[in-house]
XYZ file of C-alpha atoms in Angstrom:
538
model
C -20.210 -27.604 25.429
C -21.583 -30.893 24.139
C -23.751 -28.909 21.555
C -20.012 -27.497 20.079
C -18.738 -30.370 20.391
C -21.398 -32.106 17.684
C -20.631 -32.520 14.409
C -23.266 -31.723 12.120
C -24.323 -33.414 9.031
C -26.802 -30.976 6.930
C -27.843 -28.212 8.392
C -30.816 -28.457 10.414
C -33.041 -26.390 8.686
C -32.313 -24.344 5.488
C -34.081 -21.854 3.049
C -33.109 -21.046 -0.308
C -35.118 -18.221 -1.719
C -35.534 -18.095 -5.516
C -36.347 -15.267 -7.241
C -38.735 -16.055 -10.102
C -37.394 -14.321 -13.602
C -40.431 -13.567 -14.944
C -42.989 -13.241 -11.659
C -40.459 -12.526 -8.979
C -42.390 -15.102 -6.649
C -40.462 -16.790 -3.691
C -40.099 -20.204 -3.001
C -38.925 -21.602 0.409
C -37.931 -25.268 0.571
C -35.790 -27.168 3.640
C -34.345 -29.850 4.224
C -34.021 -32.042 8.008
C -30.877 -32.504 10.150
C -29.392 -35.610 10.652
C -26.651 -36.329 13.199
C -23.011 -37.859 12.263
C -23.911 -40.348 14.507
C -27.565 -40.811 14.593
C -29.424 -44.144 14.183
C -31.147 -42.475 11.288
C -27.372 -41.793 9.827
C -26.330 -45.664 10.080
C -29.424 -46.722 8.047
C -28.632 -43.901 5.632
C -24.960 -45.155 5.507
C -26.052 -49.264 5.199
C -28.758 -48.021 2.601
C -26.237 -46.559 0.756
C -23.172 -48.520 1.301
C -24.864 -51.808 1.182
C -22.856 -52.700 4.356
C -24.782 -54.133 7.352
C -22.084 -55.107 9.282
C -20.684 -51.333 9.547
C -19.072 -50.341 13.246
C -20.835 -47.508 14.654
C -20.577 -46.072 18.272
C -23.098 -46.197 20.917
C -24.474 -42.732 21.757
C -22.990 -40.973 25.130
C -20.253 -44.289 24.904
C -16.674 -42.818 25.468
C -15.919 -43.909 21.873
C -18.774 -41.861 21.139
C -17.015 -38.851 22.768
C -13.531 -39.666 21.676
C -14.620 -39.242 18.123
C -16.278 -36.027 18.607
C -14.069 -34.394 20.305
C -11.442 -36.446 17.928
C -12.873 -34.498 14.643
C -13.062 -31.153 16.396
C -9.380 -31.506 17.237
C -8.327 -31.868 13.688
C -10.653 -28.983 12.568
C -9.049 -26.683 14.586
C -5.858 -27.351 13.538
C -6.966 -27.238 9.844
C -7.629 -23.775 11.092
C -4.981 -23.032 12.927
C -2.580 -23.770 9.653
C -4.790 -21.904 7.198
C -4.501 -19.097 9.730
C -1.036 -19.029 9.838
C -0.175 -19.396 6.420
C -2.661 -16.068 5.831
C -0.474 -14.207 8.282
C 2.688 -15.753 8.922
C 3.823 -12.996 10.198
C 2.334 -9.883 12.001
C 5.250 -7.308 10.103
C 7.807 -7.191 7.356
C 10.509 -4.152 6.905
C 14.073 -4.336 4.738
C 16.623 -6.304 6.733
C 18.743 -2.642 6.968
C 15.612 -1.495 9.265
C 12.244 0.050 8.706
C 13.819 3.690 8.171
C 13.422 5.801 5.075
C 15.469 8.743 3.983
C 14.812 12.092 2.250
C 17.495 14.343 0.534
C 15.145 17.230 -0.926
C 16.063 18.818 -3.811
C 19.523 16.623 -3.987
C 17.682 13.334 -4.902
C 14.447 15.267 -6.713
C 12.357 14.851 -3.294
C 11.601 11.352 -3.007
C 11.915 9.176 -0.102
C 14.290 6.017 -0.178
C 15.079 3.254 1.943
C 17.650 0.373 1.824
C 17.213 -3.463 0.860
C 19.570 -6.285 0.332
C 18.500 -8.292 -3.000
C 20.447 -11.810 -3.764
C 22.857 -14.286 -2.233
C 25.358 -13.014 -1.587
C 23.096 -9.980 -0.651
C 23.664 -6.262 -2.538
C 22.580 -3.507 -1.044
C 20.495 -0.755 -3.003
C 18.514 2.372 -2.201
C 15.408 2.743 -3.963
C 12.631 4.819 -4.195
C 9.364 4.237 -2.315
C 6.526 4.841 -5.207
C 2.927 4.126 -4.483
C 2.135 5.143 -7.414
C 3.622 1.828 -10.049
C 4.001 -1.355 -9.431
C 7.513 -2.704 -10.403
C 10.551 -3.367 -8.390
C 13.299 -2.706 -10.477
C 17.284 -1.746 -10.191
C 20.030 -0.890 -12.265
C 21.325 -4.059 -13.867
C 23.740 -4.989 -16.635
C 24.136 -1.135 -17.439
C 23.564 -0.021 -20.548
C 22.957 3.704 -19.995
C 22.162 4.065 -15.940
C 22.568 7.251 -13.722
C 26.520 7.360 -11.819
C 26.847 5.214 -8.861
C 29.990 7.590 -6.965
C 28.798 8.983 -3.754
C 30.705 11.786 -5.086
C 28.839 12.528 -7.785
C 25.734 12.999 -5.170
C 28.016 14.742 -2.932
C 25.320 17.494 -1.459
C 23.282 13.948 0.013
C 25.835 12.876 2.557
C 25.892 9.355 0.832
C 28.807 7.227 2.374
C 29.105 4.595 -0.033
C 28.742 3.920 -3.591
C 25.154 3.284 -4.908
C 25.023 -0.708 -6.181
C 24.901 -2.658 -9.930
C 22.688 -5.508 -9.781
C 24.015 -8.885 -12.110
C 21.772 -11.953 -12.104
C 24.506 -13.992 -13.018
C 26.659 -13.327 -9.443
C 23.305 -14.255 -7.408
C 22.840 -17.895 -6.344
C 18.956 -17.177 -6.246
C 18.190 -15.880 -9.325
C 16.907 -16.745 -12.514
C 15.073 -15.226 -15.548
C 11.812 -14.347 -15.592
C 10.471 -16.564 -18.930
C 8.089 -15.456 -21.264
C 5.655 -18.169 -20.305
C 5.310 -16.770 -17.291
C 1.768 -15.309 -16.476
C 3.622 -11.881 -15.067
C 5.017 -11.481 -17.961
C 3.641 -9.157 -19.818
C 5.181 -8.487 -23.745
C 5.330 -12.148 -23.554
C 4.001 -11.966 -27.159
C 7.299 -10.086 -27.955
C 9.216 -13.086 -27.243
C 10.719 -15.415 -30.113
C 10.355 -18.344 -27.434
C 8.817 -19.279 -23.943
C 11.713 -19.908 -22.421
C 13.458 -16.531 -23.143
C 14.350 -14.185 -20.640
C 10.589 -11.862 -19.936
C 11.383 -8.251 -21.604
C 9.623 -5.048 -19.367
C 9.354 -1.308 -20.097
C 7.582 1.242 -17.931
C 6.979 4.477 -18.964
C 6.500 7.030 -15.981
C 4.789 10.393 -16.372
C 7.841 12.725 -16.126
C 8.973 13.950 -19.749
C 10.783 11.137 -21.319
C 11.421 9.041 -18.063
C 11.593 5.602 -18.687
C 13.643 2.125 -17.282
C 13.593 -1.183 -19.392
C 15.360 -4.652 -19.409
C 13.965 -7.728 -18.708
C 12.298 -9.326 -15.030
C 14.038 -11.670 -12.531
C 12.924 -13.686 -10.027
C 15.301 -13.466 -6.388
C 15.343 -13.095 -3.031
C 14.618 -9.464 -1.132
C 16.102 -9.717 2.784
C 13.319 -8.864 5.390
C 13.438 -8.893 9.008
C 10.552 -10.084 11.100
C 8.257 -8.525 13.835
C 5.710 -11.458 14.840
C 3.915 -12.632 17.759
C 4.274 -16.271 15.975
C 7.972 -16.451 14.082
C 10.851 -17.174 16.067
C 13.374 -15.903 13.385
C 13.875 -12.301 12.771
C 15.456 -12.957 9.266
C 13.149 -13.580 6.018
C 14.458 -14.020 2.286
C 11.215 -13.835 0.292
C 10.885 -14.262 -3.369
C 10.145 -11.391 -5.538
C 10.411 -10.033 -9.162
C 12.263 -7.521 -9.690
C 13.641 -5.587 -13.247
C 16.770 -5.671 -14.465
C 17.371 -2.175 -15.480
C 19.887 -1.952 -18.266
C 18.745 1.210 -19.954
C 17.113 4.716 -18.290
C 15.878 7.647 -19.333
C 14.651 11.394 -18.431
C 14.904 12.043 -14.904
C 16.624 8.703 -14.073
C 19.774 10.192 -15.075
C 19.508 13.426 -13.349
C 19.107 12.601 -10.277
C 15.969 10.666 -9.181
C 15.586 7.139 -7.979
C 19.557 6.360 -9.414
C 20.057 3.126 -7.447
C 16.347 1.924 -8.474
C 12.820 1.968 -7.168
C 10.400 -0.115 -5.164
C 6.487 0.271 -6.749
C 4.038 -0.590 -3.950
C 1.069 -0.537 -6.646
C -1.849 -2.842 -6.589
C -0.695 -4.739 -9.400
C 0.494 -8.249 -9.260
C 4.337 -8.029 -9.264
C 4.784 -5.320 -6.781
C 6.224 -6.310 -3.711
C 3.535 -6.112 -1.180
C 1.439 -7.788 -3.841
C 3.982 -10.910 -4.004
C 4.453 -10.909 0.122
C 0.432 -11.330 0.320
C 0.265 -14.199 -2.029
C 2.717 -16.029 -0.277
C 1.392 -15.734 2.801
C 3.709 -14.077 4.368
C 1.622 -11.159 5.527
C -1.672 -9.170 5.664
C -2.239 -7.582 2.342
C -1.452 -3.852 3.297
C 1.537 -2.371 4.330
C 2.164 1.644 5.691
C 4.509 4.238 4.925
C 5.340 7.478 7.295
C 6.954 10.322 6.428
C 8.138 12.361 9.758
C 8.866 16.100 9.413
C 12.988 15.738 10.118
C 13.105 13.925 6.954
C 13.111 10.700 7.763
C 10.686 7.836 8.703
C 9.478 4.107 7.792
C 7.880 1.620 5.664
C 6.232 -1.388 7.152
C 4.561 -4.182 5.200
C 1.854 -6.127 6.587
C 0.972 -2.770 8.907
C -3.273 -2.753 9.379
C -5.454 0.143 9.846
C -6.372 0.303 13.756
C -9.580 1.273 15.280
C -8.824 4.958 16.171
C -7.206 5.686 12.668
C -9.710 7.755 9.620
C -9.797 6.457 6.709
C -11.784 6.426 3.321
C -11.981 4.095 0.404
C -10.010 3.793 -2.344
C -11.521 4.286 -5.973
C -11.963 1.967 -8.991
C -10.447 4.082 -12.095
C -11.866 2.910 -15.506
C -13.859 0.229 -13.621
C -11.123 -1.848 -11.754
C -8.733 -0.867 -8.513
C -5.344 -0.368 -10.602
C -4.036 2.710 -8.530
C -4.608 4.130 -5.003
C -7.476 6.727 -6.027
C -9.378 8.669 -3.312
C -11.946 11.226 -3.367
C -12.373 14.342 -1.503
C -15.331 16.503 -1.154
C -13.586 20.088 -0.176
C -10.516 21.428 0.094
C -10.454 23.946 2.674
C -8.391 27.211 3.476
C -8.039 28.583 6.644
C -11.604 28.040 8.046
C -13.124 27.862 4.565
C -14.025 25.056 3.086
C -14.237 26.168 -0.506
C -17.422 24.686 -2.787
C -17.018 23.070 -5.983
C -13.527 21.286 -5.678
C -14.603 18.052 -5.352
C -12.115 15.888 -7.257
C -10.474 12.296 -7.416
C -6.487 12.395 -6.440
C -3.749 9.668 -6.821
C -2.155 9.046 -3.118
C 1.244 8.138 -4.447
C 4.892 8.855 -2.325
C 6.735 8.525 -6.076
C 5.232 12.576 -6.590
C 7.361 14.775 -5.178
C 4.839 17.854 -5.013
C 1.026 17.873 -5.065
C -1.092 18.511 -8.134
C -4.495 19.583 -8.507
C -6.955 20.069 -11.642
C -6.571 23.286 -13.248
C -9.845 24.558 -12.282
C -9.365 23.562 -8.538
C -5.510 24.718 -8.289
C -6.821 28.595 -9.170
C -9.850 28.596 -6.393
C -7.501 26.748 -4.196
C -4.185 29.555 -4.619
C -6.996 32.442 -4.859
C -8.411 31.862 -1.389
C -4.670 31.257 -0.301
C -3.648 34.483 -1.297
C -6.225 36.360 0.071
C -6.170 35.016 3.759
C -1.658 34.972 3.710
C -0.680 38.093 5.491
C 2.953 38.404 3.422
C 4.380 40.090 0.515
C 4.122 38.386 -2.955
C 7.181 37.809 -4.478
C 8.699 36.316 -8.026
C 11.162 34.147 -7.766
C 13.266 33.213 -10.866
C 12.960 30.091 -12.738
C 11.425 28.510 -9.016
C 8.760 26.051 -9.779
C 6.188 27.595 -7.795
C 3.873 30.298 -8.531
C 2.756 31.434 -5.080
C 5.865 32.405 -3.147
C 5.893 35.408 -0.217
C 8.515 37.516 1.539
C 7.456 36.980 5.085
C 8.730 38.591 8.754
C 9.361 35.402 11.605
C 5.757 37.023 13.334
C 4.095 36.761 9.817
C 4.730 33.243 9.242
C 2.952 32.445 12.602
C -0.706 33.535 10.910
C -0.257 31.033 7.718
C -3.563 30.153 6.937
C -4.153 26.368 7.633
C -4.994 23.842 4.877
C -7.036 20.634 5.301
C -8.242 18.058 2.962
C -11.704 16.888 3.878
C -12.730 13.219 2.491
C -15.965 11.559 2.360
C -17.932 10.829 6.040
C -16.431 14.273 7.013
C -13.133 12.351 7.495
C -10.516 15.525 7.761
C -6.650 15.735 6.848
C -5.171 18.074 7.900
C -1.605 19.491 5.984
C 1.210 19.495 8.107
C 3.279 21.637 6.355
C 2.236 23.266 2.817
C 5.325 25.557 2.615
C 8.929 25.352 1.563
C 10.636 28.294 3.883
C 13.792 29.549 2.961
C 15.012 32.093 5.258
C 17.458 34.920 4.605
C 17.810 35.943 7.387
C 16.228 35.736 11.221
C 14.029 38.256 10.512
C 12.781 37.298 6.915
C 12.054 34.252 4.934
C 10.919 33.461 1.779
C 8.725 30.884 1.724
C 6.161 29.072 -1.798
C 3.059 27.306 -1.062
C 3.862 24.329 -2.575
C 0.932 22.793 -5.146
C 0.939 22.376 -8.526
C -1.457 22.741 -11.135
C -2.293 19.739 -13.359
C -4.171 19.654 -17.270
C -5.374 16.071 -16.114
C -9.145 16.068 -14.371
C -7.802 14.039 -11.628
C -5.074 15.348 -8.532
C -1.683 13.927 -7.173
C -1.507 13.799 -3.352
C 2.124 13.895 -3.094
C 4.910 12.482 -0.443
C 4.728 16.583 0.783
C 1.178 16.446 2.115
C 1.953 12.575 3.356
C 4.236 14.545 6.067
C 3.490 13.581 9.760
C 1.101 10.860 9.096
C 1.639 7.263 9.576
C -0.684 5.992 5.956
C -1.747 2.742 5.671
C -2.405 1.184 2.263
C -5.325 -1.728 3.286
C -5.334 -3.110 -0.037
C -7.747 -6.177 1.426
C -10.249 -3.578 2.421
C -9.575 -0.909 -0.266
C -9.004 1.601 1.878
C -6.487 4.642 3.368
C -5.967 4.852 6.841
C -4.040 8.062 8.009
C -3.150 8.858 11.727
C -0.949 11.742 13.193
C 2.366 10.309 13.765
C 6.338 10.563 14.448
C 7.032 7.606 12.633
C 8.042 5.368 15.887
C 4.920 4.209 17.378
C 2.550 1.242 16.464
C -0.339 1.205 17.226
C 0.031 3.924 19.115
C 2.958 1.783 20.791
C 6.731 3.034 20.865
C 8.908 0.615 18.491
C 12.085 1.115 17.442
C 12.362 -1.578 14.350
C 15.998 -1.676 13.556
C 18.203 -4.863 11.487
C 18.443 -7.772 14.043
C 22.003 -7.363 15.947
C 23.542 -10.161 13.896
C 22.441 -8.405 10.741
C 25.636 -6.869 8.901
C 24.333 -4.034 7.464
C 25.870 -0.425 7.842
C 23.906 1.752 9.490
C 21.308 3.983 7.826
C 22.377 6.565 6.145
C 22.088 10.380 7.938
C 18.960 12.731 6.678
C 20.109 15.913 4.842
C 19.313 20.093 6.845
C 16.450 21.952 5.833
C 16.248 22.049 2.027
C 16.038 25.390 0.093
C 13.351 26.155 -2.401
C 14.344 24.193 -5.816
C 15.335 26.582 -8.694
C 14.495 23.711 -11.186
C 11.417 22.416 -12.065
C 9.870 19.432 -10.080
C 8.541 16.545 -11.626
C 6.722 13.388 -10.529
C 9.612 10.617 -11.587
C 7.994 7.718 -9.923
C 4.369 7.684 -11.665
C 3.693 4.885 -14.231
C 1.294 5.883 -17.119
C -1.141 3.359 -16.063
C -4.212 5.882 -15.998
C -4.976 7.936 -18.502
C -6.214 11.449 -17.086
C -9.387 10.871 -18.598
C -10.378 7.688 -16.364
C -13.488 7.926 -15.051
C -13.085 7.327 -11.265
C -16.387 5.870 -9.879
C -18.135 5.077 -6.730
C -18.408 1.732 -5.260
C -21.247 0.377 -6.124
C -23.917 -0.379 -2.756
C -26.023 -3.713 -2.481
C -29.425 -3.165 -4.395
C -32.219 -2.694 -1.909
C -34.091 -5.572 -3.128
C -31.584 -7.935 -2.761
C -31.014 -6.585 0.847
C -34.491 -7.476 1.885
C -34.199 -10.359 0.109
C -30.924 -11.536 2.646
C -33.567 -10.306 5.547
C -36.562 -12.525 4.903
C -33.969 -15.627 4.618
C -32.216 -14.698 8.294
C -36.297 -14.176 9.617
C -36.967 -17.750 7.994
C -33.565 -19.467 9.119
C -34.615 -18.318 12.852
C -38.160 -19.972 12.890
C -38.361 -23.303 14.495
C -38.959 -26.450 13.027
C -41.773 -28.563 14.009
């Protein structure tokens, strides 16, 4: 203990190695410990200081002690602080509850969730995209989707959706063009102006602009540490005034949360401010429902593989998989790189891969082929209830042999008890990179470890953590309504389905690398020092 307890001044013997530009020779040099409180540290000290008549403790003397153990004190609560204000809390989730909701075809297959944004609080439901970065509402309308619960009347919606206006929030405040996040700053006729945004999403002419504001999203609280189970964080969010495409008909009309990588999303803001681990999970259960969870951490029994810089730098949740596999075979040749983003309602794959993929599909499916008129997907079947018992199986199979399997591929619509039409349900993209899409995400809890740039997945039912039951619902005082109910099994969609959440942040061409390993010289370099650090000094 009394060997803790000291308080080093230089270590007691070091190495640098230096490698030699033009030779490559290495050079060791060291340098001798000297105790805080050494004899040999006073004469440095009076040498230095000029000060003879300094005050220094005898060694072993309880003053002696008292300062060590004094010093060690303070260092661990230096600790201790720095600690907590990394993770200040163990999980985040919307002050409504951690719950997400899914309306098929109604609300063009996305899954939502409800937050309170502002003092006084408005409630909205948004979108959950992985695959852009802003938070962003409708706002001082313009042209904005309807907000009637009748207009969505197939979605079981008991309320009207919400406006957002700056100007009724105590909290709020513009977003100026000075400000770092903003990013058409240079658009501005002042720094002090309001910041202007526009994102551009990859759906035909889908699109939501106005200008950014800075206000407070409600969270509630699941820590070991916090005692209060309400949290208003800051975040910045766009004012949408004016949207386009598939905004209006039916996707994301109260707004949608990006959970990107990029700086202003809102797991990206919750990180910097210490307010929780830099990752966060989403779980999509197969009743349509499930949860969202900032802060949530990849566990030890999870898979996982790394995410993937595009165009050199980690904008976007790439992954890359080795095989895709049908039944019990794994085809060859479709490696590809694929965008893990819940904002895609359907998964795409490169042309070339789609056909091998649907081929191999075909073959194995013991069903009749059928067209189905103006449906989106190619590969539908007329099936008996004993024939869709022998659908082949479809798995996903990552680097490290890390498998995923597909819950559910199919959309089943059944005529009757005997028959059912069901469509395999992937897409075929022009791009040279693949969408995994909230469909596949079924019946997995997927974490997002954006410190480790990685994707954990784990079967899951979307109440557990950690393998733990937890039912994470608004604390009782909280006066939110109640979630809103899930819609019945959705029929196959006779219009076309589109991916309204994805920002054009990526071109298709990106080149999606590697990461890069540590040379081999430079780890036998880091050995020699560690052999050379553990020789004793004489």
């Amino acid at each position: 203990m009394v060997n803790r307890v000291a308080v080093l001044v230089f270590l007691a013997c070091y190495f640098v190695v230096v490698i030699n530009g033009s030779g490559g020779a290495l050079t060791l040099s060291s340098s001798k410990l000297i105790h805080r409180y050494s004899e040999e540290a006073k004469a440095l000290w009076v040498s230095r200081s000029g000060n003879v008549d300094v005050k220094w403790p005898k060694k072993n003397s309880l003053e002696y002690l008292e300062l060590l153990v004094r010093n060690d004190l303070m260092k661990k609560k230096k600790k201790t602080q720095n600690m907590k204000l990394v993770n200040h809390y163990d999980l985040l989730f919307p002050s409504h509850g951690s719950q997400t909701l899914f309306f098929g075809d109604d609300l063009a297959w996305l899954h939502y969730t409800w937050i309170d944004i502002g003092t006084p609080n408005v409630s909205f439901m948004v979108a959950l995209d992985a695959g852009s970065d802003l938070l962003w509402v409708p706002c001082d309308c313009i042209n904005c989707a309807p907000f009637s619960a009748t207009y969505y009347n197939n979605t079981m919606l008991d309320r009207d959706l919400s406006e957002y206006n700056p100007s009724l929030s105590n909290t709020s405040k513009n977003l100026p063009c000075s400000h770092h996040l903003c990013k058409l700053g240079t658009n501005c006729k002042g720094p002090k102006e309001p910041c202007p945004y526009i994102v551009d999403y990859s759906s035909a002419n889908t699109s939501t602009s106005g200008f950014l504001v800075e206000d407070k999203l409600h969270l509630a609280s699941v820590s070991n540490h916090a005692t209060k189970n309400h949290v208003q964080a800051s975040v910045i969010l766009g004012c949408g005034r004016i949207q386009s495409g598939s905004y209006l008909n039916g996707a994301a009309p109260d707004g949608v949360m990006g959970l990107g990588l990029g700086d202003i999303s809102v797991p990206s803001l919750l990180a910097k401010a210490g307010l929780i681990q830099n990752s966060f999970s989403i779980c999509f259960d197969e009743n349509d429902s499930g949860r969202i969870l900032f802060g949530d951490e990849v566990f030890a029994t999870q898979q996982s593989t790394p995410f993937l810089p595009s165009a050199g730098k980690y904008g976007d949740y790439y992954v890359g998989l080795e095989h895709y596999c049908v039944g019990s075979f794994c085809l060859k040749l479709t490696q590809f790189q694929a965008l893990v983003d819940s904002g895609t309602s359907f998964t795409y794959l490169p042309t070339e891969v789609y056909e091998k993929i649907v081929f191999e599909f075909d073959k194995q499916v013991n069903a009749t082929r059928i067209h189905l008129q103006d449906s989106t997907f190619e590969y539908c079947y007329n099936a008996s209830s004993q024939e869709l018992h022998s659908i082949p199986s479809m798995r996903l199979m990552f680097t490290m042999n890390r498998s995923y399997l597909i819950h559910n591929p199919l959309l089943t619509d059944s005529e009757n008890q005997a028959f059912s039409n069901f469509c395999l349900t992937l897409l075929q993209t022009d791009g040279e990179y693949g969408i995994i899409g909230q469909n596949f995400m079924k019946g997995y809890r997927l974490v997002f470890d954006r410190e480790n740039l990685k994707l954990g997945w784990s079967k899951s039912n979307c109440q557990d953590i950690n393998g733990n039951q937890a039912q994470l619902k608004p604390p009782s005082n909280d006066g939110s309504p109640n979630p809103l109910p899930t819609t019945e099994q959705q029929s196959i969609p006779n219009t076309h389905a589109v991916p309204p959440a994805v920002a054009k942040r990526a071109s298709s061409n990106s080149s999606v690398a590697v990461p890069q390993q540590i040379p081999s010289w430079l780890g036998l370099m880091i050995s020699l020092v560690l052999l050379v650090f553990c020789l004793p000094v004489t």
